Short mmCIF file of C-alpha atoms in Angstrom, two decimals:
data_model
loop_
_atom_site.label_atom_id
_atom_site.label_comp_id
_atom_site.label_asym_id
_atom_site.label_seq_id
_atom_site.Cartn_x
_atom_site.Cartn_y
_atom_site.Cartn_z
CA UNK A 1 126.40 -33.15 -5.82
CA UNK A 2 123.48 -34.17 -8.19
CA UNK A 3 120.54 -33.63 -5.95
CA UNK A 4 122.00 -30.45 -4.83
CA UNK A 5 122.51 -29.27 -8.17
CA UNK A 6 119.31 -29.96 -9.60
CA UNK A 7 117.27 -28.70 -6.57
CA UNK A 8 119.48 -25.39 -6.86
CA UNK A 9 118.59 -24.45 -10.57
CA UNK A 10 114.69 -24.73 -9.72
CA UNK A 11 114.27 -26.01 -13.29
CA UNK A 12 110.91 -24.90 -14.98
CA UNK A 13 108.63 -26.51 -17.45
CA UNK A 14 109.89 -25.13 -21.20
CA UNK A 15 112.62 -23.60 -19.59
CA UNK A 16 116.43 -22.83 -21.16
CA UNK A 17 119.03 -24.30 -19.54
CA UNK A 18 123.10 -23.62 -19.83
CA UNK A 19 125.73 -26.26 -18.43
CA UNK A 20 128.75 -24.19 -18.92
CA UNK A 21 131.16 -27.12 -18.45
CA UNK A 22 129.37 -30.21 -20.09
CA UNK A 23 132.15 -32.85 -19.01
CA UNK A 24 130.56 -36.12 -19.72
CA UNK A 25 127.05 -35.17 -19.32
CA UNK A 26 126.23 -36.29 -16.11
CA UNK A 27 124.68 -33.09 -14.89
CA UNK A 28 123.37 -32.42 -18.32
CA UNK A 29 121.74 -35.84 -18.25
CA UNK A 30 119.49 -34.94 -15.38
CA UNK A 31 119.10 -31.59 -16.45
CA UNK A 32 117.52 -32.96 -19.81
CA UNK A 33 115.85 -35.49 -17.96
CA UNK A 34 113.71 -33.18 -15.67
CA UNK A 35 113.05 -31.10 -19.13
CA UNK A 36 111.72 -33.79 -20.88
CA UNK A 37 109.83 -35.13 -17.92
CA UNK A 38 107.91 -31.49 -17.78
CA UNK A 39 106.83 -30.60 -21.13
CA UNK A 40 110.41 -29.89 -23.00
CA UNK A 41 112.62 -27.07 -22.61
CA UNK A 42 115.98 -26.70 -23.95
CA UNK A 43 119.63 -27.14 -22.67
CA UNK A 44 122.69 -25.72 -24.34
CA UNK A 45 125.84 -27.87 -23.15
CA UNK A 46 129.24 -25.71 -23.59
CA UNK A 47 132.79 -27.48 -23.07
CA UNK A 48 135.95 -26.44 -24.48
CA UNK A 49 137.18 -30.16 -25.03
CA UNK A 50 136.22 -31.69 -27.88
CA UNK A 51 136.62 -35.26 -26.64
CA UNK A 52 134.63 -34.49 -23.82
CA UNK A 53 131.72 -33.31 -26.22
CA UNK A 54 131.99 -36.51 -28.02
CA UNK A 55 131.15 -38.51 -24.71
CA UNK A 56 128.67 -36.14 -23.90
CA UNK A 57 126.98 -36.30 -27.16
CA UNK A 58 126.37 -40.20 -27.08
CA UNK A 59 125.40 -40.00 -23.42
CA UNK A 60 122.81 -37.26 -24.30
CA UNK A 61 121.72 -38.62 -27.83
CA UNK A 62 118.16 -39.94 -26.17
CA UNK A 63 116.76 -36.38 -25.47
CA UNK A 64 117.41 -35.07 -29.11
CA UNK A 65 116.91 -31.47 -29.95
CA UNK A 66 116.47 -31.05 -26.50
CA UNK A 67 119.89 -30.66 -26.14
CA UNK A 68 122.14 -28.10 -28.15
CA UNK A 69 126.20 -29.10 -27.72
CA UNK A 70 128.55 -26.29 -28.57
CA UNK A 71 132.45 -26.64 -28.68
CA UNK A 72 133.40 -22.88 -26.82
CA UNK A 73 135.17 -22.00 -23.41
CA UNK A 74 132.45 -21.17 -20.87
CA UNK A 75 134.12 -17.72 -21.02
CA UNK A 76 132.26 -17.33 -24.16
CA UNK A 77 128.78 -17.80 -23.29
CA UNK A 78 127.43 -14.73 -24.55
CA UNK A 79 128.42 -15.11 -28.03
CA UNK A 80 127.33 -19.01 -27.77
CA UNK A 81 124.00 -17.94 -26.82
CA UNK A 82 124.08 -14.75 -29.61
CA UNK A 83 125.15 -17.41 -32.13
CA UNK A 84 122.14 -19.52 -30.99
CA UNK A 85 119.66 -16.58 -31.10
CA UNK A 86 119.00 -17.01 -27.64
CA UNK A 87 118.66 -13.64 -25.96
CA UNK A 88 118.04 -14.87 -21.94
CA UNK A 89 117.84 -18.21 -20.18
CA UNK A 90 116.30 -19.68 -17.04
CA UNK A 91 119.42 -21.39 -15.19
CA UNK A 92 122.99 -21.66 -15.65
CA UNK A 93 125.28 -24.52 -14.25
CA UNK A 94 129.13 -24.27 -13.92
CA UNK A 95 131.19 -26.86 -12.57
CA UNK A 96 134.52 -25.77 -12.46
CA UNK A 97 138.25 -27.42 -12.62
CA UNK A 98 139.10 -30.76 -14.12
CA UNK A 99 136.13 -33.16 -14.85
CA UNK A 100 135.62 -36.68 -13.85
CA UNK A 101 135.62 -37.47 -17.49
CA UNK A 102 139.59 -35.80 -18.04
CA UNK A 103 140.72 -37.34 -15.08
CA UNK A 104 139.64 -40.89 -15.84
CA UNK A 105 141.30 -40.58 -19.27
CA UNK A 106 145.01 -41.20 -18.39
CA UNK A 107 146.35 -40.11 -21.73
CA UNK A 108 144.94 -36.70 -21.18
CA UNK A 109 147.83 -36.14 -18.40
CA UNK A 110 145.57 -34.85 -15.86
CA UNK A 111 146.14 -37.53 -13.30
CA UNK A 112 149.08 -38.23 -11.02
CA UNK A 113 147.40 -41.57 -10.56
CA UNK A 114 148.45 -42.96 -14.47
CA UNK A 115 151.68 -42.23 -16.10
CA UNK A 116 150.91 -40.46 -19.51
CA UNK A 117 152.50 -37.53 -21.44
CA UNK A 118 152.40 -33.88 -19.76
CA UNK A 119 149.55 -32.37 -21.23
CA UNK A 120 146.69 -31.18 -19.04
CA UNK A 121 145.25 -29.13 -21.85
CA UNK A 122 141.46 -28.97 -21.44
CA UNK A 123 141.22 -27.76 -25.25
CA UNK A 124 143.75 -29.94 -27.12
CA UNK A 125 143.53 -27.52 -30.01
CA UNK A 126 146.09 -25.27 -29.13
CA UNK A 127 148.01 -23.47 -26.49
CA UNK A 128 150.79 -24.38 -23.84
CA UNK A 129 150.71 -27.95 -22.36
CA UNK A 130 151.95 -28.83 -18.90
CA UNK A 131 155.41 -30.37 -20.41
CA UNK A 132 156.08 -26.67 -21.90
CA UNK A 133 155.59 -25.31 -18.25
CA UNK A 134 157.53 -28.31 -16.16
CA UNK A 135 160.46 -27.79 -19.05
CA UNK A 136 160.40 -24.20 -20.41
CA UNK A 137 159.53 -21.95 -17.21
CA UNK A 138 162.12 -20.77 -15.08
CA UNK A 139 162.69 -21.93 -11.37
CA UNK A 140 161.36 -18.83 -9.64
CA UNK A 141 158.35 -19.10 -12.14
CA UNK A 142 157.73 -22.63 -11.53
CA UNK A 143 157.89 -21.89 -7.47
CA UNK A 144 155.51 -19.00 -7.81
CA UNK A 145 152.89 -21.28 -9.89
CA UNK A 146 153.28 -24.17 -7.68
CA UNK A 147 152.59 -21.74 -4.42
CA UNK A 148 150.13 -19.53 -5.50
CA UNK A 149 147.84 -21.93 -7.67
CA UNK A 150 148.69 -25.09 -5.58
CA UNK A 151 149.13 -23.75 -2.24
CA UNK A 152 151.81 -25.76 -1.74
CA UNK A 153 154.23 -24.97 0.77
CA UNK A 154 157.18 -26.89 -0.30
CA UNK A 155 156.76 -24.97 -3.71
CA UNK A 156 160.69 -23.94 -3.78
CA UNK A 157 161.67 -27.41 -3.02
CA UNK A 158 159.82 -29.18 -5.97
CA UNK A 159 160.79 -26.25 -8.36
CA UNK A 160 164.33 -26.55 -7.30
CA UNK A 161 164.01 -30.68 -7.95
CA UNK A 162 162.52 -30.08 -11.22
CA UNK A 163 165.05 -27.61 -12.48
CA UNK A 164 167.92 -30.44 -11.58
CA UNK A 165 166.28 -32.96 -12.96
CA UNK A 166 165.78 -31.23 -16.19
CA UNK A 167 168.99 -30.04 -16.69
CA UNK A 168 169.90 -34.04 -16.95
CA UNK A 169 166.68 -34.84 -19.28
CA UNK A 170 163.22 -33.12 -20.39
CA UNK A 171 160.64 -34.41 -17.72
CA UNK A 172 158.26 -35.83 -20.30
CA UNK A 173 155.21 -38.15 -18.06
CA UNK A 174 153.33 -37.42 -15.15
CA UNK A 175 154.67 -40.44 -13.59
CA UNK A 176 158.24 -38.46 -13.54
CA UNK A 177 156.52 -35.21 -11.96
CA UNK A 178 154.98 -37.07 -9.45
CA UNK A 179 157.70 -39.11 -8.45
CA UNK A 180 159.76 -35.67 -8.08
CA UNK A 181 157.05 -33.94 -5.86
CA UNK A 182 157.32 -37.39 -3.93
CA UNK A 183 161.02 -37.04 -3.51
CA UNK A 184 161.22 -33.44 -2.84
CA UNK A 185 158.35 -33.40 0.25
CA UNK A 186 159.54 -34.43 3.93
CA UNK A 187 158.40 -37.66 5.02
CA UNK A 188 156.49 -36.43 7.83
CA UNK A 189 154.66 -34.13 5.56
CA UNK A 190 154.36 -36.33 2.87
CA UNK A 191 152.05 -38.57 5.10
CA UNK A 192 149.41 -36.33 5.62
CA UNK A 193 147.32 -33.95 3.24
CA UNK A 194 146.89 -36.72 0.54
CA UNK A 195 148.82 -37.47 -2.58
CA UNK A 196 152.31 -35.27 -2.50
CA UNK A 197 151.72 -34.26 -6.22
CA UNK A 198 148.28 -33.62 -5.73
CA UNK A 199 148.78 -29.66 -5.00
CA UNK A 200 151.55 -29.34 -8.12
CA UNK A 201 149.55 -31.07 -10.37
CA UNK A 202 146.36 -28.62 -9.70
CA UNK A 203 148.53 -25.89 -10.06
CA UNK A 204 150.39 -26.51 -13.38
CA UNK A 205 146.47 -27.57 -14.90
CA UNK A 206 145.38 -24.11 -13.77
CA UNK A 207 148.51 -22.36 -15.05
CA UNK A 208 148.15 -24.77 -18.63
CA UNK A 209 144.22 -23.58 -18.69
CA UNK A 210 144.25 -20.17 -17.43
CA UNK A 211 141.13 -21.23 -15.35
CA UNK A 212 141.39 -18.53 -12.69
CA UNK A 213 141.50 -15.77 -15.17
CA UNK A 214 137.94 -16.42 -16.56
CA UNK A 215 135.96 -17.15 -13.95
CA UNK A 216 134.62 -13.80 -12.54
CA UNK A 217 133.91 -12.31 -15.80
CA UNK A 218 132.19 -15.58 -17.26
CA UNK A 219 130.08 -15.06 -14.08
CA UNK A 220 129.26 -11.59 -14.64
CA UNK A 221 128.23 -12.29 -18.11
CA UNK A 222 126.31 -15.51 -16.77
CA UNK A 223 124.29 -13.53 -14.84
CA UNK A 224 123.46 -10.96 -17.18
CA UNK A 225 121.96 -13.68 -19.25
CA UNK A 226 119.51 -14.86 -16.71
CA UNK A 227 115.85 -13.80 -16.87
CA UNK A 228 114.67 -12.24 -13.45
CA UNK A 229 114.12 -15.63 -10.70
CA UNK A 230 116.79 -17.42 -12.89
CA UNK A 231 119.56 -19.49 -11.00
CA UNK A 232 123.07 -19.28 -11.39
CA UNK A 233 124.79 -22.38 -9.84
CA UNK A 234 128.52 -22.90 -9.29
CA UNK A 235 130.49 -25.83 -8.12
CA UNK A 236 134.22 -25.40 -6.79
CA UNK A 237 136.92 -27.72 -5.90
CA UNK A 238 139.50 -25.60 -4.10
CA UNK A 239 139.68 -22.22 -1.91
CA UNK A 240 141.02 -20.45 -4.90
CA UNK A 241 138.23 -20.86 -7.26
CA UNK A 242 135.18 -20.63 -4.61
CA UNK A 243 137.21 -17.22 -2.82
CA UNK A 244 136.57 -15.94 -6.67
CA UNK A 245 132.93 -16.88 -6.86
CA UNK A 246 132.06 -16.11 -3.27
CA UNK A 247 133.41 -12.68 -3.74
CA UNK A 248 131.99 -12.27 -7.47
CA UNK A 249 128.44 -13.10 -5.95
CA UNK A 250 129.05 -10.98 -2.83
CA UNK A 251 129.60 -7.77 -5.37
CA UNK A 252 126.40 -8.75 -7.60
CA UNK A 253 124.16 -9.16 -4.61
CA UNK A 254 125.11 -5.20 -3.10
CA UNK A 255 123.08 -2.54 -3.74
CA UNK A 256 124.79 1.24 -3.27
CA UNK A 257 128.17 1.23 -1.74
CA UNK A 258 128.17 4.75 -1.28
CA UNK A 259 129.36 5.71 2.53
CA UNK A 260 126.05 6.06 4.83
CA UNK A 261 126.30 9.71 5.39
CA UNK A 262 125.69 10.58 1.54
CA UNK A 263 122.61 12.14 1.07
CA UNK A 264 122.16 10.50 -2.68
CA UNK A 265 123.50 7.59 -4.24
CA UNK A 266 126.54 8.40 -6.49
CA UNK A 267 128.13 5.15 -7.10
CA UNK A 268 125.53 3.89 -9.50
CA UNK A 269 125.91 0.48 -8.10
CA UNK A 270 122.83 -1.95 -8.62
CA UNK A 271 121.86 -5.35 -6.94
CA UNK A 272 121.15 -7.75 -9.81
CA UNK A 273 121.04 -11.25 -7.74
CA UNK A 274 120.43 -12.54 -4.46
CA UNK A 275 122.04 -15.00 -2.46
CA UNK A 276 119.99 -18.37 -2.32
CA UNK A 277 122.20 -19.30 0.49
CA UNK A 278 124.83 -17.26 2.48
CA UNK A 279 126.85 -20.59 3.09
CA UNK A 280 127.80 -22.82 0.15
CA UNK A 281 126.25 -26.37 0.03
CA UNK A 282 128.64 -28.92 0.54
CA UNK A 283 128.15 -33.06 0.02
CA UNK A 284 126.18 -34.94 2.23
CA UNK A 285 127.73 -37.62 4.40
CA UNK A 286 126.47 -40.74 1.89
CA UNK A 287 127.86 -38.86 -1.23
CA UNK A 288 131.28 -38.20 0.65
CA UNK A 289 131.43 -42.14 1.31
CA UNK A 290 130.45 -42.98 -1.94
CA UNK A 291 132.44 -40.04 -4.01
CA UNK A 292 136.11 -39.23 -2.47
CA UNK A 293 136.17 -36.85 -5.32
CA UNK A 294 133.40 -34.63 -4.11
CA UNK A 295 135.11 -34.11 -0.37
CA UNK A 296 136.65 -30.56 -1.51
CA UNK A 297 133.29 -29.54 -3.52
CA UNK A 298 131.42 -26.34 -2.77
CA UNK A 299 128.00 -25.17 -4.50
CA UNK A 300 127.10 -21.54 -4.38
CA UNK A 301 124.04 -20.23 -6.14
CA UNK A 302 122.18 -16.80 -6.85
CA UNK A 303 118.94 -15.84 -8.38
CA UNK A 304 118.49 -13.10 -10.87
CA UNK A 305 116.38 -9.94 -9.41
#
């Protein structure tokens, strides 16, 4: 959704922009290009994945001092801005979930299309891995994670199969886990709805990286950092993320929430942003034809008042 993202940010000459999830630098490259074309500005790229930052650094090197890359989680955006001496910014982009760069690097263990060690950490400098969850969590915990985060209706069957398999030998690779998913889902159900492992891999990845926990507080902090007229654009790829973003944006765009019969406001709630569009932007037909990964993408945008 490159065109939609660039348009949504409404990039201004000399402005300061933040790509909270820089990944391989795809969106950042075009934001920086716009800034350099319009008499300069500054782009801050944040990512918790050091490998992604290295790749982005090579891609964005031509822009020199226009781009600053920072190793951090986007939930720490306020601290990052404080460290850089930046009080307010003109636009912020957050592309949630796993990046194309991570999916296309087989040894990271994000993809069910490649056989690799069960890792799935976005930040490889610490934390639990997918191996830890698959082999260490109880059957009930696994079932809950796969059901809650993957919205997988065969979560109990998959969790049971995992538990039985690991009694014999640890489950070490993505290929082994994907095979368990394929064998656990009925043939008729597996024939529709995409790869049988898709929802389980999504669920375990979310649990490994605690992805859903940081979205709302990070978005509220990001909104506070915007100048009046600044834009916050967020791309989601599944319903769990989108629901959180939608509800957070709705809350920020509300004014007083006191009952209508109250003579004066006692809630103190003030509207801080306005929705740029009530409905999310979705990929064009041409993009869907060229990029299958964009199929579930949604872009929501708010503007600071």
